[in-house]
Tab-separated table of C-alpha atoms and ligand atoms in Angstrom:
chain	number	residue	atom	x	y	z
A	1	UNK	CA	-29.684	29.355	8.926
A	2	UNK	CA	-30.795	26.579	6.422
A	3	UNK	CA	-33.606	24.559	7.235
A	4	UNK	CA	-31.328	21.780	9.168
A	5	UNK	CA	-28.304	22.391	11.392
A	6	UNK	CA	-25.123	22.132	9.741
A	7	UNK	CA	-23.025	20.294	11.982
A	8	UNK	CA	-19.252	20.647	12.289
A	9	UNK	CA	-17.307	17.966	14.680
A	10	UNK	CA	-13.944	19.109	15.913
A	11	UNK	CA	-12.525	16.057	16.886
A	12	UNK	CA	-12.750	12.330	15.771
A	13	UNK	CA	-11.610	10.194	18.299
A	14	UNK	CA	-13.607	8.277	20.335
A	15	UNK	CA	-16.243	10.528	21.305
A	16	UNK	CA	-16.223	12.481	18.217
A	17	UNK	CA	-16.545	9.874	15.982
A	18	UNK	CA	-19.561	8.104	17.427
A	19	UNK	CA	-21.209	11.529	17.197
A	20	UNK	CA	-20.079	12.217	13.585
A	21	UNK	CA	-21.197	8.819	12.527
A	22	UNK	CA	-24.771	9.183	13.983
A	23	UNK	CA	-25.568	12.608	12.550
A	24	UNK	CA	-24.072	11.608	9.648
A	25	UNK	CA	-26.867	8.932	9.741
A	26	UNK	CA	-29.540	11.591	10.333
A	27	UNK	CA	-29.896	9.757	14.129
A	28	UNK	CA	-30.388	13.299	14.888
A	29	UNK	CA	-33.754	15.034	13.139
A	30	UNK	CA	-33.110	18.236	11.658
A	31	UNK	CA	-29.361	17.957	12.185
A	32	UNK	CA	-26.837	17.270	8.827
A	33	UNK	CA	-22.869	16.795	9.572
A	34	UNK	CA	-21.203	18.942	6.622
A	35	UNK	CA	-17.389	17.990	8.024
A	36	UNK	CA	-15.202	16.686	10.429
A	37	UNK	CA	-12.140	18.602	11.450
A	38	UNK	CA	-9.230	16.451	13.043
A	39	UNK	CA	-5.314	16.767	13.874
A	40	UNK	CA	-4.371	13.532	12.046
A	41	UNK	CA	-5.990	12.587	8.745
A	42	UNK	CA	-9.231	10.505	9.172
A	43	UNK	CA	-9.699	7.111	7.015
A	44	UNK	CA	-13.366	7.249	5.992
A	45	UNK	CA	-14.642	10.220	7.550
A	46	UNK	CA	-18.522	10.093	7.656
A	47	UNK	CA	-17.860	13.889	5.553
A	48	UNK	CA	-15.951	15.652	3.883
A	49	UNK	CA	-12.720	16.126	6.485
A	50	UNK	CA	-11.690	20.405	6.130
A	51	UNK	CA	-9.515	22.519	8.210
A	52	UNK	CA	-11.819	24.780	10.484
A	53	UNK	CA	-11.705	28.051	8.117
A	54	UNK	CA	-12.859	26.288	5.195
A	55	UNK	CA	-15.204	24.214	7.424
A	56	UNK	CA	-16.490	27.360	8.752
A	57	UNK	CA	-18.008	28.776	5.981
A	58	UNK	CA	-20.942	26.312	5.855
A	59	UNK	CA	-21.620	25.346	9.402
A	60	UNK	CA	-24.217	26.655	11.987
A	61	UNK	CA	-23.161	24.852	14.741
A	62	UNK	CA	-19.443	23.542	15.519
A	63	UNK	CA	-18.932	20.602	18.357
A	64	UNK	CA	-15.941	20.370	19.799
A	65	UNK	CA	-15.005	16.917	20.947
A	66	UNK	CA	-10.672	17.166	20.837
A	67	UNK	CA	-9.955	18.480	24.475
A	68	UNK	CA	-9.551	21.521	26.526
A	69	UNK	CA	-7.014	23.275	24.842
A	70	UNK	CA	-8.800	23.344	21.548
A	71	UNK	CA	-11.583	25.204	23.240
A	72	UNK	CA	-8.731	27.878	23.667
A	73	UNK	CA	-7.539	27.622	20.257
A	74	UNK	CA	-11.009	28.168	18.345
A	75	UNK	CA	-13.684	29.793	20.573
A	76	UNK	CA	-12.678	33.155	18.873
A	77	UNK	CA	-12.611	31.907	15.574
A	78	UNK	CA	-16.008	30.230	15.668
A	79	UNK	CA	-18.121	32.359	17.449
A	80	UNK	CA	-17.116	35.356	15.520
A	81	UNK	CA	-17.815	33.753	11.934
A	82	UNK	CA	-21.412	33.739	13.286
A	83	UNK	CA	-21.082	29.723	14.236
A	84	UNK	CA	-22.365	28.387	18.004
A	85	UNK	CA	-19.881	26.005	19.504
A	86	UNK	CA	-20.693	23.203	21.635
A	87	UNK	CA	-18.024	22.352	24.367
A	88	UNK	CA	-17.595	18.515	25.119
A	89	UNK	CA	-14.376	19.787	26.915
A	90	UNK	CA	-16.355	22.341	29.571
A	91	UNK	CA	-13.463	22.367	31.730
A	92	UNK	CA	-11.848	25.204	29.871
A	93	UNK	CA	-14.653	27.758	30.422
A	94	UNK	CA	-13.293	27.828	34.016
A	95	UNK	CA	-10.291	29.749	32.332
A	96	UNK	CA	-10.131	32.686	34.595
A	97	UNK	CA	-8.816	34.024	30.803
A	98	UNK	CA	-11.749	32.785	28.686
A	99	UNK	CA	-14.461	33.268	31.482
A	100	UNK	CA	-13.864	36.679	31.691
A	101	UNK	CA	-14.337	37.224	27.805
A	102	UNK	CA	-17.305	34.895	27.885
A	103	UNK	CA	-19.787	37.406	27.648
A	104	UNK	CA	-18.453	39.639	25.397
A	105	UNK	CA	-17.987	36.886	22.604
A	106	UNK	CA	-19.964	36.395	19.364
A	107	UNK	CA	-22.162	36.943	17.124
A	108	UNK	CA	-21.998	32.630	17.702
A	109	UNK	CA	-23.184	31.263	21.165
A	110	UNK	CA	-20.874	29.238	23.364
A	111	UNK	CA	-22.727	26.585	24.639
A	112	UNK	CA	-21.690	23.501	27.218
A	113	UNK	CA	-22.945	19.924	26.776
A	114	UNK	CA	-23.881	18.167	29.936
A	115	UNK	CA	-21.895	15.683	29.197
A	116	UNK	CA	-21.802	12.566	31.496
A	117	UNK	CA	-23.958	14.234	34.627
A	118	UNK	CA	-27.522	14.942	35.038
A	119	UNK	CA	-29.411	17.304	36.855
A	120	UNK	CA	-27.662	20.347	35.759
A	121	UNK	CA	-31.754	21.682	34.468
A	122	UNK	CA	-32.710	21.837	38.203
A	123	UNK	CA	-29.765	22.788	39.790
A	124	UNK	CA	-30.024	26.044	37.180
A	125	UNK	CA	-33.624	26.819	38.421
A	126	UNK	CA	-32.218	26.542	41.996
A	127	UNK	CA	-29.438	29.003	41.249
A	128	UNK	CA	-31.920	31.481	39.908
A	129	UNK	CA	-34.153	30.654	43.036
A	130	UNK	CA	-31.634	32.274	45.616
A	131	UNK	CA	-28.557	29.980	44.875
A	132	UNK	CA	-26.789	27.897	46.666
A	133	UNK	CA	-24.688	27.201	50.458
A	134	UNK	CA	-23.228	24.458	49.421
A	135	UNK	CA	-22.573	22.201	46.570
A	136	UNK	CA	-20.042	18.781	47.054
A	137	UNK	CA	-19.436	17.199	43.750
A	138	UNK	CA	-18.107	13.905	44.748
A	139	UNK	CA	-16.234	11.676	41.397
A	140	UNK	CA	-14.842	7.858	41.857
A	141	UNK	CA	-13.234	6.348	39.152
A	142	UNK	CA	-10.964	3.246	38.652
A	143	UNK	CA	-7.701	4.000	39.680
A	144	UNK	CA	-5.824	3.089	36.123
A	145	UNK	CA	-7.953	5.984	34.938
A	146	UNK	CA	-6.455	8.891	37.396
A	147	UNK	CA	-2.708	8.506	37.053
A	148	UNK	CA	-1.527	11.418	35.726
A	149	UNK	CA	2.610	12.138	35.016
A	150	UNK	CA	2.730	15.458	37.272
A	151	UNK	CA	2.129	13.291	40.202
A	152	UNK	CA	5.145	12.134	42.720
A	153	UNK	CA	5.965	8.406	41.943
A	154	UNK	CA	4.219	7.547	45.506
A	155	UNK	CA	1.146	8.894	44.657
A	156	UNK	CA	1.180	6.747	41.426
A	157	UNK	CA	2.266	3.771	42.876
A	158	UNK	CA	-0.702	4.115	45.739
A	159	UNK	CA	-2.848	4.297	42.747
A	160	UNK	CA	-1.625	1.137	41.176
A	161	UNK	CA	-1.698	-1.238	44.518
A	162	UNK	CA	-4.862	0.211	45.600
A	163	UNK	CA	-7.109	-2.391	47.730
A	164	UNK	CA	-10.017	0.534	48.997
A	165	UNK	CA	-10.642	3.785	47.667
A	166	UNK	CA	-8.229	6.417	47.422
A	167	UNK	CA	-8.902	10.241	47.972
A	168	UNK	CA	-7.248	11.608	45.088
A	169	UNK	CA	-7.790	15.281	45.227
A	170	UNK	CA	-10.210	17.183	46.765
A	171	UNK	CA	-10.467	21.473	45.814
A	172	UNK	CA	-12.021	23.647	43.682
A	173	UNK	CA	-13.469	23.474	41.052
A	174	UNK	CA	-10.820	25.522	39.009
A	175	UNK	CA	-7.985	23.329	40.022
A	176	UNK	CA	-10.154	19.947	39.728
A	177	UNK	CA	-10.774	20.933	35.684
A	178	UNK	CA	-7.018	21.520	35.294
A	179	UNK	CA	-5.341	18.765	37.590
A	180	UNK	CA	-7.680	16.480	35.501
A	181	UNK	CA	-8.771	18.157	32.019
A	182	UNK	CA	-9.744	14.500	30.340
A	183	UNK	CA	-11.686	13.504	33.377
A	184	UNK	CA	-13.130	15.932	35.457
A	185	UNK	CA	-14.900	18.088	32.761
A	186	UNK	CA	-18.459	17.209	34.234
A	187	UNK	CA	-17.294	20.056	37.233
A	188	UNK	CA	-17.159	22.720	34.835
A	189	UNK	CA	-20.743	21.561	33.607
A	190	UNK	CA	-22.167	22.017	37.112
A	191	UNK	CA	-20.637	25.322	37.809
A	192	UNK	CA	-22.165	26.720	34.463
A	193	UNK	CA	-25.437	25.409	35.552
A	194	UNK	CA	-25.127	26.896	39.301
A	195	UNK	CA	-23.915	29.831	37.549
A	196	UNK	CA	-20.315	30.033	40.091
A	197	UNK	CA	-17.648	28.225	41.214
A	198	UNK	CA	-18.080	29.618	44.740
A	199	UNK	CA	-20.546	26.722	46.650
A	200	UNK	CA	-18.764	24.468	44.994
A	201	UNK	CA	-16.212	21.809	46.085
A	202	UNK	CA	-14.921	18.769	44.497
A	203	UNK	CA	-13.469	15.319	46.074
A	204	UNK	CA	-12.092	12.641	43.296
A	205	UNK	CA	-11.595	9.207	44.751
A	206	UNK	CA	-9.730	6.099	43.231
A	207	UNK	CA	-11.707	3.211	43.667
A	208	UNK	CA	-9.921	-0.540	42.601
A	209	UNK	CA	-13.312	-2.208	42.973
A	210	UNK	CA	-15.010	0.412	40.691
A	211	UNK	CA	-16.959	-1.392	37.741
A	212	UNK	CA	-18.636	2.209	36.965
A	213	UNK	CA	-17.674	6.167	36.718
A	214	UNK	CA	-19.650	7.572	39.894
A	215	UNK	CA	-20.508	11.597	39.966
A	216	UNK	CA	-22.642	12.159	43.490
A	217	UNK	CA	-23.899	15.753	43.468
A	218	UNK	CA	-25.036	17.101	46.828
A	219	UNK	CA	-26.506	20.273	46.621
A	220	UNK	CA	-27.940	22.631	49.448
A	221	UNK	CA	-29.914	25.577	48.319
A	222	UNK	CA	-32.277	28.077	49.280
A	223	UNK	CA	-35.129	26.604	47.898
A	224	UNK	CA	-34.609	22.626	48.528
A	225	UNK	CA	-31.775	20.328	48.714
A	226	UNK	CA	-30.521	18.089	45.997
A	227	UNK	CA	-28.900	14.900	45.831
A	228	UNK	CA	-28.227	13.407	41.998
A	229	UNK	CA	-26.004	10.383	41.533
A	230	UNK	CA	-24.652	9.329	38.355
A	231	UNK	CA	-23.004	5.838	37.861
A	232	UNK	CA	-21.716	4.901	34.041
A	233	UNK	CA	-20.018	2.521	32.335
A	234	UNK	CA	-16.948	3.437	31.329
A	235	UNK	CA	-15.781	3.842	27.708
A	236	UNK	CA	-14.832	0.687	26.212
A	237	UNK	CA	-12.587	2.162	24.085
A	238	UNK	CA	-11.372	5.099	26.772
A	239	UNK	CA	-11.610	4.281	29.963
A	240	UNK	CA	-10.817	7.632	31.435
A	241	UNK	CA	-14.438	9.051	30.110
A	242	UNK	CA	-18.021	7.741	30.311
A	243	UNK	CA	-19.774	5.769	27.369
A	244	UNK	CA	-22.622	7.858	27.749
A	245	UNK	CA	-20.714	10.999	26.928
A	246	UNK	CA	-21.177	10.877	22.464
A	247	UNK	CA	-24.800	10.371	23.193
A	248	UNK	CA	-25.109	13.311	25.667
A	249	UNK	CA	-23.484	15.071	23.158
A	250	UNK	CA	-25.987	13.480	20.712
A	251	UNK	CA	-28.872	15.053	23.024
A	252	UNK	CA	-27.602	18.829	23.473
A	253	UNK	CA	-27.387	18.823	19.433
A	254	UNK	CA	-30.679	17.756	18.981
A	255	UNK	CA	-31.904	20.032	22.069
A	256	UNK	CA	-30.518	23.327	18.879
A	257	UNK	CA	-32.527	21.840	16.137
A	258	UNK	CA	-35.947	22.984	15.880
A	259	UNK	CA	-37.653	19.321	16.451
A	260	UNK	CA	-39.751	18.796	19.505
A	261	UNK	CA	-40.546	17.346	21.794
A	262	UNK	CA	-37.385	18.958	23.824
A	263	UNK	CA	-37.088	18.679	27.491
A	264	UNK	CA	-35.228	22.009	28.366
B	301	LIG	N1	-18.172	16.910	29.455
B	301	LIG	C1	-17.958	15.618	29.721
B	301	LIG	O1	-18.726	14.979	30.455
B	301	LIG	C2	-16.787	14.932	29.130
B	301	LIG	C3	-15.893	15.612	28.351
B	301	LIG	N2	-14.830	14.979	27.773
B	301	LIG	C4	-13.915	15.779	26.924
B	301	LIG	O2	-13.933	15.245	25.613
B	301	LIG	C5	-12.597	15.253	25.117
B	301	LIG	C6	-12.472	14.243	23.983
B	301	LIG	O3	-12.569	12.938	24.523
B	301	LIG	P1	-12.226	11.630	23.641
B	301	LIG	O4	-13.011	11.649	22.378
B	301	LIG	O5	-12.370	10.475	24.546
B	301	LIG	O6	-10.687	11.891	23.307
B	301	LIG	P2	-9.808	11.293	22.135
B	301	LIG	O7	-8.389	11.470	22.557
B	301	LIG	O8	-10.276	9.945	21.739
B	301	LIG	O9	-10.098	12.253	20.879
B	301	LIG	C7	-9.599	13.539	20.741
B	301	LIG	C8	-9.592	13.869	19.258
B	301	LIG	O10	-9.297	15.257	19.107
B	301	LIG	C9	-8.369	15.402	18.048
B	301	LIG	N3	-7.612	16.638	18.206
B	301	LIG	C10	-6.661	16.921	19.126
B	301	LIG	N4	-6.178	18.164	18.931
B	301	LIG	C11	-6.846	18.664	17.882
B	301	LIG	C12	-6.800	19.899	17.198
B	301	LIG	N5	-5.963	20.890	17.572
B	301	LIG	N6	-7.619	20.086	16.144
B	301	LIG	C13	-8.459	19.106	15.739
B	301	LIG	N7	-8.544	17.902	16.345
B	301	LIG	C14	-7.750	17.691	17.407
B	301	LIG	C15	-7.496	14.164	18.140
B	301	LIG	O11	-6.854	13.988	16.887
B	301	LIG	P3	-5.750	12.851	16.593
B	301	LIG	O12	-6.461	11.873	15.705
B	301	LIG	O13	-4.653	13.565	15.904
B	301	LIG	O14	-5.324	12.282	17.915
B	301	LIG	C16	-8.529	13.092	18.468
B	301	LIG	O15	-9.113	12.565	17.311
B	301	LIG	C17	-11.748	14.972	26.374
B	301	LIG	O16	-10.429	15.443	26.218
B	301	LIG	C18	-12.487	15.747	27.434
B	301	LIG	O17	-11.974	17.075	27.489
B	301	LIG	C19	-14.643	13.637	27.938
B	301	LIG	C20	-15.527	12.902	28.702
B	301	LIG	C21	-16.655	13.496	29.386
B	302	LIG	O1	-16.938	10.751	31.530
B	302	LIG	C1	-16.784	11.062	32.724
B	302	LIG	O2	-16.941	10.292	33.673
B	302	LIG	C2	-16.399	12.457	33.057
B	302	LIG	C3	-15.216	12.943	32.334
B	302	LIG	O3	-14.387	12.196	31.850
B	302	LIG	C4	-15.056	14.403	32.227
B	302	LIG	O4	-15.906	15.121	32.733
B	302	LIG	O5	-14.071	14.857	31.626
């Protein structure tokens, strides 16, 4: 490894791009962004913009900021040139397909961001600690932000009338992360952490009076119980995701470079 991280970003849209453009600006020490790999053609990448082979070749560390089925299409490719990969979109390592391979990939390290939740460092120690009965991960978002075109024409136009706060879906975590792959990621996050998907249940709620993104973990394990909740502003400029997500993102690079101090 050189003596900073080389940082790949696949993906430049919104979350991407806010990342690209602050370690481009060295926001994050001991990190340098060497490219940016995108679908479309960027105007003014913050570097050099490569396909992922060619990008490849001089990266330590790729982050993946494009969606869940771009974690599909590259996993293989990255981690076995040698490179880690950061997952923005964690949802797809609930792939009963990819999960099962998980552990047999590399040399590279797949690694999950936290993304727009918090807690995930204790709820790990609990799951090592004699795990978990129950876990009830509980997401409200503005309805305009849920409607998705599998679902019957009711169900959408319940979502657009809204007055109170609509139960959405409510499952596991599996079908949560692929119901909802742009907005539910944060589920996949807390399963890594826990380590299953078994204690874990998910409720997603439509909420017209919503100002913020709300994630209420309630966790009962062996050795305590747990209650985190999250409330964020939504993206400004996607209103689906959290504006806190980039600089989460931000925070898991920096947590690879070799700069303390590190909270881990
Ligand atoms: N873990 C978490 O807490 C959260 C995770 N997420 C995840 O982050 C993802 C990205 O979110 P966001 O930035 O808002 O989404 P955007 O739609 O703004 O950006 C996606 C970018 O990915 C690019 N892209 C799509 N397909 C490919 C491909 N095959 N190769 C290279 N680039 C590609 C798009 O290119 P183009 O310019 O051509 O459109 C676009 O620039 C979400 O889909 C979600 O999965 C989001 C929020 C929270
Ligand atoms: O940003 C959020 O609120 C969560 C989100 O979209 C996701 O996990 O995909």
């Amino acid at each position: 490894m050189s003596e900073s991280l080389r940082v790949v970003i696949v993906g430049h849209g919104v979350i991407g791009s806010t990342v690209a453009a602050r370690v481009a600006t060295g926001e994050v020490v001991g990190a340098e962004l060497v490219a940016v790999v995108n679908r479309s053609p960027v105007a003014n990448p913050p570097a050099q913009q490569l396909d992922l082979p060619a990008a490849l070749k001089g990266a330590d560390l790729v982050v993946e900021c494009a969606g869940q089925p771009v974690v599909h299409e590259i996993v293989d490719q990255v981690v076995s040139a040698g490179v880690d990969l950061l997952v923005t979109s964690v949802g797809a390592l609930l792939d009963p397909e990819l999960s099962g391979r998980l552990p047999q990939l590399g040399p590279g390290r797949v690694l999950a961001t936290h993304g727009a939740v918090g807690g995930l460092d204790l709820l790990a120690a609990a799951s090592r600690g004699g795990g978990f009965e129950s876990v009830l991960m509980r997401t409200t978002k503005q309805p305009g932000a849920l409607i998705r075109q599998w679902m019957e024409p009711e169900q959408i136009e319940l979502l657009r009338t809204a007055t109170e706060p609509v139960l959405v879906f409510s499952g596991t975590p599996n079908e949560a992360v692929a119901l909802f792959p742009e907005s539910l990621n944060i589920v996949a996050g807390v399963a890594t952490a826990i380590g299953s998907v078994e204690p874990l249940r998910v409720e997603l709620y439509a909420d017209p009076a919503a100002t913020m993104s709300t994630h209420r973990i309630q966790a009962r394990a062996q050795l305590g119980e747990y209650l985190f909740e999250v409330r964020n502003f939504p993206s400004r400029d996607n209103p689906r995701s959290s504006a806190i997500t980039p600089f989460s993102v931000l925070h898991s690079i920096s947590g690879l470079t070799q700069h303390p101090p590190a909270v881990l």
